[in-house]
PDB file of C-alpha atoms in Angstrom:
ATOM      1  CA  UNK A   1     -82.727  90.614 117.252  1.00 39.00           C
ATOM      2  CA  UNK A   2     -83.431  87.225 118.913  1.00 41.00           C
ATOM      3  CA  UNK A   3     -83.704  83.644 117.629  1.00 40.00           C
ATOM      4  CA  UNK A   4     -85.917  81.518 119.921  1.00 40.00           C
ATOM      5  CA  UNK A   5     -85.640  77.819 121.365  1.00 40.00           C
ATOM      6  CA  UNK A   6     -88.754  76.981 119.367  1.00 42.00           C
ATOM      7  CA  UNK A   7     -87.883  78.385 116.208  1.00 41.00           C
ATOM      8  CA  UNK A   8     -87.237  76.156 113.507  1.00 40.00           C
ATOM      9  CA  UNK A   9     -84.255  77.504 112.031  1.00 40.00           C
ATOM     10  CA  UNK A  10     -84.656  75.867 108.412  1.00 39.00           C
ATOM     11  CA  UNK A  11     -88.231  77.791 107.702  1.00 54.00           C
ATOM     12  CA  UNK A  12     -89.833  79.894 109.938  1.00 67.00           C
ATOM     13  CA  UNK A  13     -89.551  83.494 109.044  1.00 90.00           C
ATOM     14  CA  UNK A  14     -87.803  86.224 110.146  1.00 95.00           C
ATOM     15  CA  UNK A  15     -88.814  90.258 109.698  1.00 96.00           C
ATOM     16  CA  UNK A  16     -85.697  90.584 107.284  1.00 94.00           C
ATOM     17  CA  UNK A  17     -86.562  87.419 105.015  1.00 95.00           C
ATOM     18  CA  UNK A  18     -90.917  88.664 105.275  1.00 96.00           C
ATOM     19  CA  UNK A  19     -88.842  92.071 103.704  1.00 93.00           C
ATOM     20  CA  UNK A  20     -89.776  94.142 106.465  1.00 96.00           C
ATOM     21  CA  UNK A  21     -87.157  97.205 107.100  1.00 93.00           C
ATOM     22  CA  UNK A  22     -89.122  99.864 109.025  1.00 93.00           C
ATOM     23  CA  UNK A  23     -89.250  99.237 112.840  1.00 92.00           C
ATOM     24  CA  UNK A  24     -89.245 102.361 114.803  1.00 91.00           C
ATOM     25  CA  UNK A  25     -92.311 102.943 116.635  1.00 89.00           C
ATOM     26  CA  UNK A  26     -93.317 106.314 114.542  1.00 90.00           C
ATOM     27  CA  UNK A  27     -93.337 104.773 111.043  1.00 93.00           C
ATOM     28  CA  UNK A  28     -93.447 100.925 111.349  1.00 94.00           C
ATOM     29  CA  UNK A  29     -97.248 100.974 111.349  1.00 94.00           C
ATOM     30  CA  UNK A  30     -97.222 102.964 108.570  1.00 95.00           C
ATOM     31  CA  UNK A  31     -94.334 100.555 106.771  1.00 96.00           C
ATOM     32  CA  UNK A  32     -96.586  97.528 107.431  1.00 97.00           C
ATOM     33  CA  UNK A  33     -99.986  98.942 105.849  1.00 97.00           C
ATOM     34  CA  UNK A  34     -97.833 100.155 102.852  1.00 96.00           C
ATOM     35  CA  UNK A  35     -95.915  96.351 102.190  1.00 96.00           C
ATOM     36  CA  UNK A  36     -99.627  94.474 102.362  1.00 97.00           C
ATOM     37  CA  UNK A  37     -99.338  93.935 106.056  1.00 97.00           C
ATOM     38  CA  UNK A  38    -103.195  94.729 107.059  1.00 97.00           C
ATOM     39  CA  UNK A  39    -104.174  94.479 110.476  1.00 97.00           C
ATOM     40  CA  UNK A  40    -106.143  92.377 111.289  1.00 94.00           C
ATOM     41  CA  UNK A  41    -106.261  92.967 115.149  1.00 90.00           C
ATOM     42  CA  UNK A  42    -105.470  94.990 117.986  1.00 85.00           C
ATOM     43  CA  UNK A  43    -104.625  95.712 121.771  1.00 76.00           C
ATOM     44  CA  UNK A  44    -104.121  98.616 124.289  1.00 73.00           C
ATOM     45  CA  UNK A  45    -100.329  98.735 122.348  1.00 76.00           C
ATOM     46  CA  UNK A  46     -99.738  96.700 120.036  1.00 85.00           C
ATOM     47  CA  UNK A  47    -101.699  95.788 116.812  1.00 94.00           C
ATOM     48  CA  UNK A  48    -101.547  92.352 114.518  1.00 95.00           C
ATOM     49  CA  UNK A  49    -100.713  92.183 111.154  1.00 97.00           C
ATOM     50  CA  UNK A  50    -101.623  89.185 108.582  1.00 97.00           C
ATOM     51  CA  UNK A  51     -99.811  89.373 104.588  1.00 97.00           C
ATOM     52  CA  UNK A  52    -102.122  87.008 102.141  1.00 97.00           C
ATOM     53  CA  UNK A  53     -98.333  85.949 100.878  1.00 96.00           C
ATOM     54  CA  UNK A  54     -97.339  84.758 104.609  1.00 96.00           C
ATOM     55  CA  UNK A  55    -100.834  82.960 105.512  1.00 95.00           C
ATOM     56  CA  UNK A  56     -99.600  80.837 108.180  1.00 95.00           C
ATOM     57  CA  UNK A  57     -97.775  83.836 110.357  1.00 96.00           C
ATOM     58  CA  UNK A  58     -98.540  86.888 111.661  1.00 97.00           C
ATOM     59  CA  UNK A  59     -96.354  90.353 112.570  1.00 97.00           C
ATOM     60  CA  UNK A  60     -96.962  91.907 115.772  1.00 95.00           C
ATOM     61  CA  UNK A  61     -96.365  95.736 115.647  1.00 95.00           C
ATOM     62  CA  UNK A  62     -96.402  97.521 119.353  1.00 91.00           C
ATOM     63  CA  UNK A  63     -95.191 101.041 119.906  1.00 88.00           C
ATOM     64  CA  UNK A  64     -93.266 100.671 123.457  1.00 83.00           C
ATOM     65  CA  UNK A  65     -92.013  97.210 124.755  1.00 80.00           C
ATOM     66  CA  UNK A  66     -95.056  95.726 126.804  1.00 83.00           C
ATOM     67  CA  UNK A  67     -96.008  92.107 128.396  1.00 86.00           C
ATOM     68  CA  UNK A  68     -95.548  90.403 124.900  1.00 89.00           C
ATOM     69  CA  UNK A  69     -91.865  90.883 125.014  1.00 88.00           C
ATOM     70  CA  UNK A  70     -91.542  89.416 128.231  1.00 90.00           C
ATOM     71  CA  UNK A  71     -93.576  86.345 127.183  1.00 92.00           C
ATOM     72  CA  UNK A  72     -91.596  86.158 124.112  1.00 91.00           C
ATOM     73  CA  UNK A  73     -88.329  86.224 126.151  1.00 90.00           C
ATOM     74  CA  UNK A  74     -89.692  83.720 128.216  1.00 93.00           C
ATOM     75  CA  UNK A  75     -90.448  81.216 125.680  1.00 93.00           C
ATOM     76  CA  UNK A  76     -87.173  82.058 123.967  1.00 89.00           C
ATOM     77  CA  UNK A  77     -85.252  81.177 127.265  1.00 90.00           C
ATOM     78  CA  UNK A  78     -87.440  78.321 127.379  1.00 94.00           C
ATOM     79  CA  UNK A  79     -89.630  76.622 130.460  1.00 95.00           C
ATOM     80  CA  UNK A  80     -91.375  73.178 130.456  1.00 95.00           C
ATOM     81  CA  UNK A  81     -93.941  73.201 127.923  1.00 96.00           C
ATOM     82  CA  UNK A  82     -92.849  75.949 125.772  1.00 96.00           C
ATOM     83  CA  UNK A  83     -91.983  73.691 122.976  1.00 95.00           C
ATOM     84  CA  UNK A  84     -95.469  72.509 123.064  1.00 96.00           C
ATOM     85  CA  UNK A  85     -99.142  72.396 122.014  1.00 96.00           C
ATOM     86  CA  UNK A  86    -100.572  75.149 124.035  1.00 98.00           C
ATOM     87  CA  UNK A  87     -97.307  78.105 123.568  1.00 97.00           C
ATOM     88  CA  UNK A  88     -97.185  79.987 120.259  1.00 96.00           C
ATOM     89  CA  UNK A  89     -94.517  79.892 118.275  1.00 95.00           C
ATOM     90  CA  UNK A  90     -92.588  83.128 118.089  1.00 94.00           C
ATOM     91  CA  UNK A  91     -90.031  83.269 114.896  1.00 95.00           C
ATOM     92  CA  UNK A  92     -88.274  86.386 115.385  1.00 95.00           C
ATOM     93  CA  UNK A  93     -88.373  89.276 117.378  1.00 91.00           C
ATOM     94  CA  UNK A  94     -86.958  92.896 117.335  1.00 92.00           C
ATOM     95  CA  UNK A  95     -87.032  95.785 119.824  1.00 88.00           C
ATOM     96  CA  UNK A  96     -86.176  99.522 118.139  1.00 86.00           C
ATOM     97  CA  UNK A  97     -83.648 101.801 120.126  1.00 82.00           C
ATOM     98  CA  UNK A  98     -86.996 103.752 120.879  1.00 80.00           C
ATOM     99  CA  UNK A  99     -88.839 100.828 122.709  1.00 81.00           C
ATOM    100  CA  UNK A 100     -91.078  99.479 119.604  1.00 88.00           C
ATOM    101  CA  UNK A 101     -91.325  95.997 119.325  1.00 91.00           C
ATOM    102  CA  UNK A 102     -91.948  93.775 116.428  1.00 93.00           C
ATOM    103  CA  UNK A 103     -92.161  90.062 116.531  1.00 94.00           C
ATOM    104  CA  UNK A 104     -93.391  86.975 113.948  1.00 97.00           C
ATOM    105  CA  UNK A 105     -95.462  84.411 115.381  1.00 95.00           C
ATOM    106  CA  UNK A 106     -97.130  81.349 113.935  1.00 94.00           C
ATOM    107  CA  UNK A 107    -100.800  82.437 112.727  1.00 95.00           C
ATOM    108  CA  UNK A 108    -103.454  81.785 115.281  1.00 95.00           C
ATOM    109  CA  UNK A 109    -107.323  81.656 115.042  1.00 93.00           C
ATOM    110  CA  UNK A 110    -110.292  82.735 117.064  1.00 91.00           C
ATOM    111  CA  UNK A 111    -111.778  80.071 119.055  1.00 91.00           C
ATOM    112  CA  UNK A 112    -115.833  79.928 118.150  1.00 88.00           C
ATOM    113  CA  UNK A 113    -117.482  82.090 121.218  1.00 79.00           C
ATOM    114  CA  UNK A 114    -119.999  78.719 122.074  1.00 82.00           C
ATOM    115  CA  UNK A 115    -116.624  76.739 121.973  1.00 88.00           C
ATOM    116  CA  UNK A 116    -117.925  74.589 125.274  1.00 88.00           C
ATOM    117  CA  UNK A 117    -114.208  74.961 126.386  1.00 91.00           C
ATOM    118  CA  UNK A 118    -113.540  78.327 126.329  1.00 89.00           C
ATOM    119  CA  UNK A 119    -114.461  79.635 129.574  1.00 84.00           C
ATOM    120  CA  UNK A 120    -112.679  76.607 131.424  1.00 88.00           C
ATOM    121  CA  UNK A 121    -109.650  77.668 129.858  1.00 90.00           C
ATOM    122  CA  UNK A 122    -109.256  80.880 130.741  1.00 87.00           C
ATOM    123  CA  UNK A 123    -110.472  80.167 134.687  1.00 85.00           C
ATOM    124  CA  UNK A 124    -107.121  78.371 134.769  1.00 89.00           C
ATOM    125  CA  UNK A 125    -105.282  81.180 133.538  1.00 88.00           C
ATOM    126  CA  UNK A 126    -107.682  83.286 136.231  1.00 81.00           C
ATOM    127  CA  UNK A 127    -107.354  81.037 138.708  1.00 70.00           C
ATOM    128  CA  UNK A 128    -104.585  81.202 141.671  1.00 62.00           C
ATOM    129  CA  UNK A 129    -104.607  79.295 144.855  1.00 56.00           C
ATOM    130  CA  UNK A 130    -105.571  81.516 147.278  1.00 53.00           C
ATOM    131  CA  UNK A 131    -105.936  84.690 145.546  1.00 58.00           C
ATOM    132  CA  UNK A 132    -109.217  86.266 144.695  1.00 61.00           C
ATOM    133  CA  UNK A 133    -110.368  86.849 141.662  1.00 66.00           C
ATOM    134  CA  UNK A 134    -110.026  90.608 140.548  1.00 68.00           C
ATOM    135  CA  UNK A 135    -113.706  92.127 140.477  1.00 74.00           C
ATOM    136  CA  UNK A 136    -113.132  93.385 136.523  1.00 73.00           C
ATOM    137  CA  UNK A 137    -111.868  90.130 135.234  1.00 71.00           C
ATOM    138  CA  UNK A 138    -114.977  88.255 136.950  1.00 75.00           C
ATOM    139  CA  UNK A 139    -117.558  91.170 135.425  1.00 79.00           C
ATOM    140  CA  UNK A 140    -115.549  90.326 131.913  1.00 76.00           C
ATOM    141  CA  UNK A 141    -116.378  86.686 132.424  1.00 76.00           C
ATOM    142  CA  UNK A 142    -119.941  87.345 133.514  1.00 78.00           C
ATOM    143  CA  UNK A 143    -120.559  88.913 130.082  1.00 80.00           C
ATOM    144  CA  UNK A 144    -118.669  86.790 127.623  1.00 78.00           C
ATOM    145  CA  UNK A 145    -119.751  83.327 128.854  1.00 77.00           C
ATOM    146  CA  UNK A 146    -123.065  84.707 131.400  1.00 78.00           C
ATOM    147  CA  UNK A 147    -123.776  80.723 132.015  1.00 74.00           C
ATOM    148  CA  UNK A 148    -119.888  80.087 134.068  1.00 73.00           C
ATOM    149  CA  UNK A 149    -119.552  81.585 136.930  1.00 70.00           C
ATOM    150  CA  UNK A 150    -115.025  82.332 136.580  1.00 66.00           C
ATOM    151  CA  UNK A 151    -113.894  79.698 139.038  1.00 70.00           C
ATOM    152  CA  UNK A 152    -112.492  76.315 138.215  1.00 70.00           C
ATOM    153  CA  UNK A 153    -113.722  74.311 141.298  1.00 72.00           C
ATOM    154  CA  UNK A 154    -117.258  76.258 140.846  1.00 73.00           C
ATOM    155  CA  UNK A 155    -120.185  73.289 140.235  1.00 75.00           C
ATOM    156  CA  UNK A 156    -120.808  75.021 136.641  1.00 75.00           C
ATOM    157  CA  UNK A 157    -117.938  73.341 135.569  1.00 81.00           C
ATOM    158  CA  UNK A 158    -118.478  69.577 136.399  1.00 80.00           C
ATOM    159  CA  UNK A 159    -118.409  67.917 133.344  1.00 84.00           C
ATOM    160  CA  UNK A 160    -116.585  70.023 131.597  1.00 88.00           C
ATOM    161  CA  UNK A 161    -113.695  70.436 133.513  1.00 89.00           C
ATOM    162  CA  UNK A 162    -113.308  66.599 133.038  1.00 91.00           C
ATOM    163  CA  UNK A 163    -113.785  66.475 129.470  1.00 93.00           C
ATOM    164  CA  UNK A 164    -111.260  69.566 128.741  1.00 94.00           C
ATOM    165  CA  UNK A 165    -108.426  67.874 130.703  1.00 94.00           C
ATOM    166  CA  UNK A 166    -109.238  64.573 128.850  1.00 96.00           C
ATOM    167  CA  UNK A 167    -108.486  66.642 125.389  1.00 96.00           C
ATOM    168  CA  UNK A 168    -105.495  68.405 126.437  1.00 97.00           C
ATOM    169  CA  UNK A 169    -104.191  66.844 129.339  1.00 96.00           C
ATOM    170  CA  UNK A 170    -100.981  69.449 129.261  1.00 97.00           C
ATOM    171  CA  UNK A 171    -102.546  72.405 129.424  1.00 97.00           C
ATOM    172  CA  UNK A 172    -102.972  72.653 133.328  1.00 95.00           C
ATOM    173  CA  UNK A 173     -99.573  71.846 133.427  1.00 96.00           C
ATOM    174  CA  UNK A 174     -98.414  74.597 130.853  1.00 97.00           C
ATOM    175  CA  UNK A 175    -100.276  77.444 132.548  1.00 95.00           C
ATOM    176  CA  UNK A 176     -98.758  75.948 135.955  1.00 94.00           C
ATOM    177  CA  UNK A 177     -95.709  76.193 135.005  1.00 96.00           C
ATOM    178  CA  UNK A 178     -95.776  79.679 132.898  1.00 95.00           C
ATOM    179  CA  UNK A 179     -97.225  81.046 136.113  1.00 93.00           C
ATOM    180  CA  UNK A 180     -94.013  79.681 138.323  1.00 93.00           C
ATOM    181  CA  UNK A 181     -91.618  81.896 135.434  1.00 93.00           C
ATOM    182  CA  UNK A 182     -93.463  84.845 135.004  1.00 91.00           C
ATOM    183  CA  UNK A 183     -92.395  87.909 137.078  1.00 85.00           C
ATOM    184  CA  UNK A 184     -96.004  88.654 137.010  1.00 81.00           C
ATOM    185  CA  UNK A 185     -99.815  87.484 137.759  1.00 81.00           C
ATOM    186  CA  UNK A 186    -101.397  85.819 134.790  1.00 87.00           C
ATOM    187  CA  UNK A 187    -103.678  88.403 132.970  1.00 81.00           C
ATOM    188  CA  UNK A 188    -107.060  86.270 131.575  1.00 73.00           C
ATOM    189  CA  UNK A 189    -108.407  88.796 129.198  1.00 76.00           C
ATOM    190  CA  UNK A 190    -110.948  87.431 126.912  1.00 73.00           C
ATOM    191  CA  UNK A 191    -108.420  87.660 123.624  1.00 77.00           C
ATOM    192  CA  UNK A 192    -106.049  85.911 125.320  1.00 87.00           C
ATOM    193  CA  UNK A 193    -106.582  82.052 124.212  1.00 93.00           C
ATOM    194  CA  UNK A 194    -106.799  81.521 120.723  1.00 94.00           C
ATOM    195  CA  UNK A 195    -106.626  77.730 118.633  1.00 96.00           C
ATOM    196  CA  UNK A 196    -103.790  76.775 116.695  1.00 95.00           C
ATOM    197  CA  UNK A 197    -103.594  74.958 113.379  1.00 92.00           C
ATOM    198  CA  UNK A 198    -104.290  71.351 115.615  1.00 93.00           C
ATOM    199  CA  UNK A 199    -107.143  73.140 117.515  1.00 94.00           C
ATOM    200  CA  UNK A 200    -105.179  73.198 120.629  1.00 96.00           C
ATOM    201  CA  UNK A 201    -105.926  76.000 123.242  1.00 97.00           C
ATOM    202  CA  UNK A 202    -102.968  78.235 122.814  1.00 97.00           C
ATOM    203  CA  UNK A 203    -102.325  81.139 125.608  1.00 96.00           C
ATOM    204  CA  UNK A 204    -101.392  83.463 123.838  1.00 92.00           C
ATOM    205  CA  UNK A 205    -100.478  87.287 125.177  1.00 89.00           C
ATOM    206  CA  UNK A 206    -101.198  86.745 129.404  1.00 91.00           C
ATOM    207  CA  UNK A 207     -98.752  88.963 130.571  1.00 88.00           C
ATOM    208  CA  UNK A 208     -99.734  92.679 131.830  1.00 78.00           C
ATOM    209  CA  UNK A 209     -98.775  95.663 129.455  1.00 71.00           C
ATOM    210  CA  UNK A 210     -96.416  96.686 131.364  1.00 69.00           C
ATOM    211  CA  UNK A 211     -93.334  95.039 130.859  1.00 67.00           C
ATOM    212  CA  UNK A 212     -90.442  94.139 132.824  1.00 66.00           C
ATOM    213  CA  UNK A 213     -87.467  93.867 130.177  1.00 68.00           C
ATOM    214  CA  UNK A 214     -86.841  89.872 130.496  1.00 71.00           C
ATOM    215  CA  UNK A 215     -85.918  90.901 126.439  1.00 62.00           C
ATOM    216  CA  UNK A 216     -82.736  92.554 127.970  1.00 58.00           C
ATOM    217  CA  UNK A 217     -79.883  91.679 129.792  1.00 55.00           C
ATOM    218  CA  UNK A 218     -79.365  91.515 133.233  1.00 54.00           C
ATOM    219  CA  UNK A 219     -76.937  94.269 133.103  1.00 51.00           C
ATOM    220  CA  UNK A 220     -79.513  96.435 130.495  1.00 52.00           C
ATOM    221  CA  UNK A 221     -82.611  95.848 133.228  1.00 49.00           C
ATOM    222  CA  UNK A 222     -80.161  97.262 136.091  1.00 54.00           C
ATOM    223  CA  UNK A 223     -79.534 100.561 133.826  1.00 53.00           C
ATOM    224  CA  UNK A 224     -83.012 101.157 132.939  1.00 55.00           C
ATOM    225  CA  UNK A 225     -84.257 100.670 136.086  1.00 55.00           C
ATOM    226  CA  UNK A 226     -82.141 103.088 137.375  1.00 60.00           C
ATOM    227  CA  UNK A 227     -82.744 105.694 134.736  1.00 56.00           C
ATOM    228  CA  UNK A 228     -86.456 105.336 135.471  1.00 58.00           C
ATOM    229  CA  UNK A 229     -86.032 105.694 139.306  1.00 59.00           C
ATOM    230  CA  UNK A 230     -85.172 109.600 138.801  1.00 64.00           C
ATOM    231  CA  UNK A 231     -88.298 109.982 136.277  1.00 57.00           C
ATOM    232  CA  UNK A 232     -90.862 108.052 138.856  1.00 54.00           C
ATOM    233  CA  UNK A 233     -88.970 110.178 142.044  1.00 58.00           C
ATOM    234  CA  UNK A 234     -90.423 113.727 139.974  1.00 60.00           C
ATOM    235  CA  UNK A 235     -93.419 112.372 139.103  1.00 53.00           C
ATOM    236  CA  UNK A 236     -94.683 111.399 142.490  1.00 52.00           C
ATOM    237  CA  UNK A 237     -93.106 114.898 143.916  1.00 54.00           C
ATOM    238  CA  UNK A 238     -95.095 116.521 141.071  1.00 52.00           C
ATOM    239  CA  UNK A 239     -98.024 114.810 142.329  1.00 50.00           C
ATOM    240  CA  UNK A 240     -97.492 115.861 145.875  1.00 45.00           C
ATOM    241  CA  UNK A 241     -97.523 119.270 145.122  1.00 41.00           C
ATOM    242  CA  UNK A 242    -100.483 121.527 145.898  1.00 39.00           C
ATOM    243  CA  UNK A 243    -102.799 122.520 143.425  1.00 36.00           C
ATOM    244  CA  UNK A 244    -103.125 126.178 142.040  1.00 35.00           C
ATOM    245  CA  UNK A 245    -106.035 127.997 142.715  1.00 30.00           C
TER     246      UNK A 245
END
C-alpha cells in the first residue's frame, strides 16, 4: 500500500479507514456492491465506485494493474504540477498479489458536453509536436465535438484557445510536463478530463491500459519483465506456427 505526495495525511481516506477488506481481483467487485459501493462508472478494466457516506471520494476497482497505476505512481513520486489544480488527488492505493488494483481518489464530475472548453482541452492532451494525430482519436473527436476539428493550432480554435489559457493558465504547463514523465504517449479519450470541486479541468486517467509497473520497484519491474519475456517468446512461436487443415 502507498501513501502519496499529495495526500493529506490528517483526512483523506484510505481503503482500510472507508472499511474496505476485499481486494483480490475475483471478489473485490463483488465486496464493493455488497458494502454500498455502487458503480457509478466504467472502463475497458477498471470500474468506479461512489458510497453516499464518502460523497467527496471515489474507489477505483480494476482487475489487472493498467495505465491508472502508473499515473498514480507518478503523481505519488511527484512531477511539477502534481500538487495542483488540474491532477487528481489519489488517497491511497493498493495492488493484490494477483494484479488487481484499488485506489481512492478525490470525487470528480462530468464536465457539461457544450462546456465551450472541452474540446481545447483534450487537443492538448492529443496534441504532440510533430506527431500525427492517430486516425481513431481524430474520428472520436469528430463525433463528440463535430464543430473542432482535434488540433490546437487549427483556426476553429481562435478565440478559444485564448480564453481557456486565460482561465487556467497551468494547464498547458501540467500536460507538458506529465507528457516529459510518462513512459508513454498521452491517451485523449473522451472520459479522460473531468472538473473538480473548483471547476478546474482535471486529466484524469491518460495513460494507455497497459501498464508499465512505475507502482513497483526497480528491482520488481526487472523480475517481471523477465518472467514475461518467456510467456511473449511462446506466444509469438505459437503464432508462427502453421495452421491445421
Amino acid at each position: 500500500m502507498f501513501r502519496f505526495k499529495n495526500q493529506d495525511t490528517t483526512s483523506s481516506p484510505s481503503l482500510s479507514a472507508l472499511g474496505i477488506v476485499e481486494r483480490s481481483s475475483t471478489k473485490a467487485y463483488a465486496g464493493l456492491i455488497a458494502t454500498g459501493w455502487s458503480e457509478i462508472g466504467f472502463g475497458y478494466h477498471g470500474t468506479v465506485h461512489a458510497h453516499p457516506n464518502h460523497p467527496d471520494v471515489v474507489v477505483r476497482f480494476a482487475r489487472k494493474a493498467d495505465g491508472f497505476g502508473d499515473y498514480a505512481a507518478l503523481l505519488r513520486k511527484g512531477f511539477p504540477g502534481s500538487d495542483g489544480p488540474h491532477a487528481p488527488r489519489v488517497h491511497d492505493m493498493h495492488v493484490s498479489r494477483c494484479g488487481a488494483l484499488m485506489t481512492v481518489g478525490s470525487r470528480l464530475t462530468d464536465p457539461a458536453r457544450d462546456a465551450w472548453w472541452l474540446a481545447y482541452a483534450h487537443a492538448v492532451i492529443a496534441d504532440h509536436p510533430g506527431v500525427a494525430m492517430d486516425e481513431g482519436v481524430r474520428d472520436r473527436f469528430k463525433v463528440e465535438w463535430p464543430a473542432h476539428e482535434p488540433r490546437v493550432d487549427h483556426p476553429s480554435f481562435d478565440g478559444i484557445r485564448e480564453a481557456f489559457r486565460a482561465a487556467w493558465p497551468g494547464y498547458e504547463a501540467y500536460v507538458a510536463d506529465l507528457r516529459a514523465v510518462s513512459p508513454q504517449g498521452l491517451d485523449p479519450n473522451i472520459g479522460n478530463v473531468l472538473v473538480g470541486g473548483d471547476g478546474s479541468p482535471v486529466v484524469n486517467d491518460p495513460l494507455c491500459d497497459d501498464g508499465y509497473g512505475l507502482w513497483r520497484s526497480p528491482l520488481s519491474r526487472i523480475l517481471a519483465r523477465c518472467a514475461d519475456l518467456p510467456r511473449r517468446l511462446i506466444g509469438d512461436a505459437i503464432g508462427r506456427a502453421p495452421a491445421h487443415a
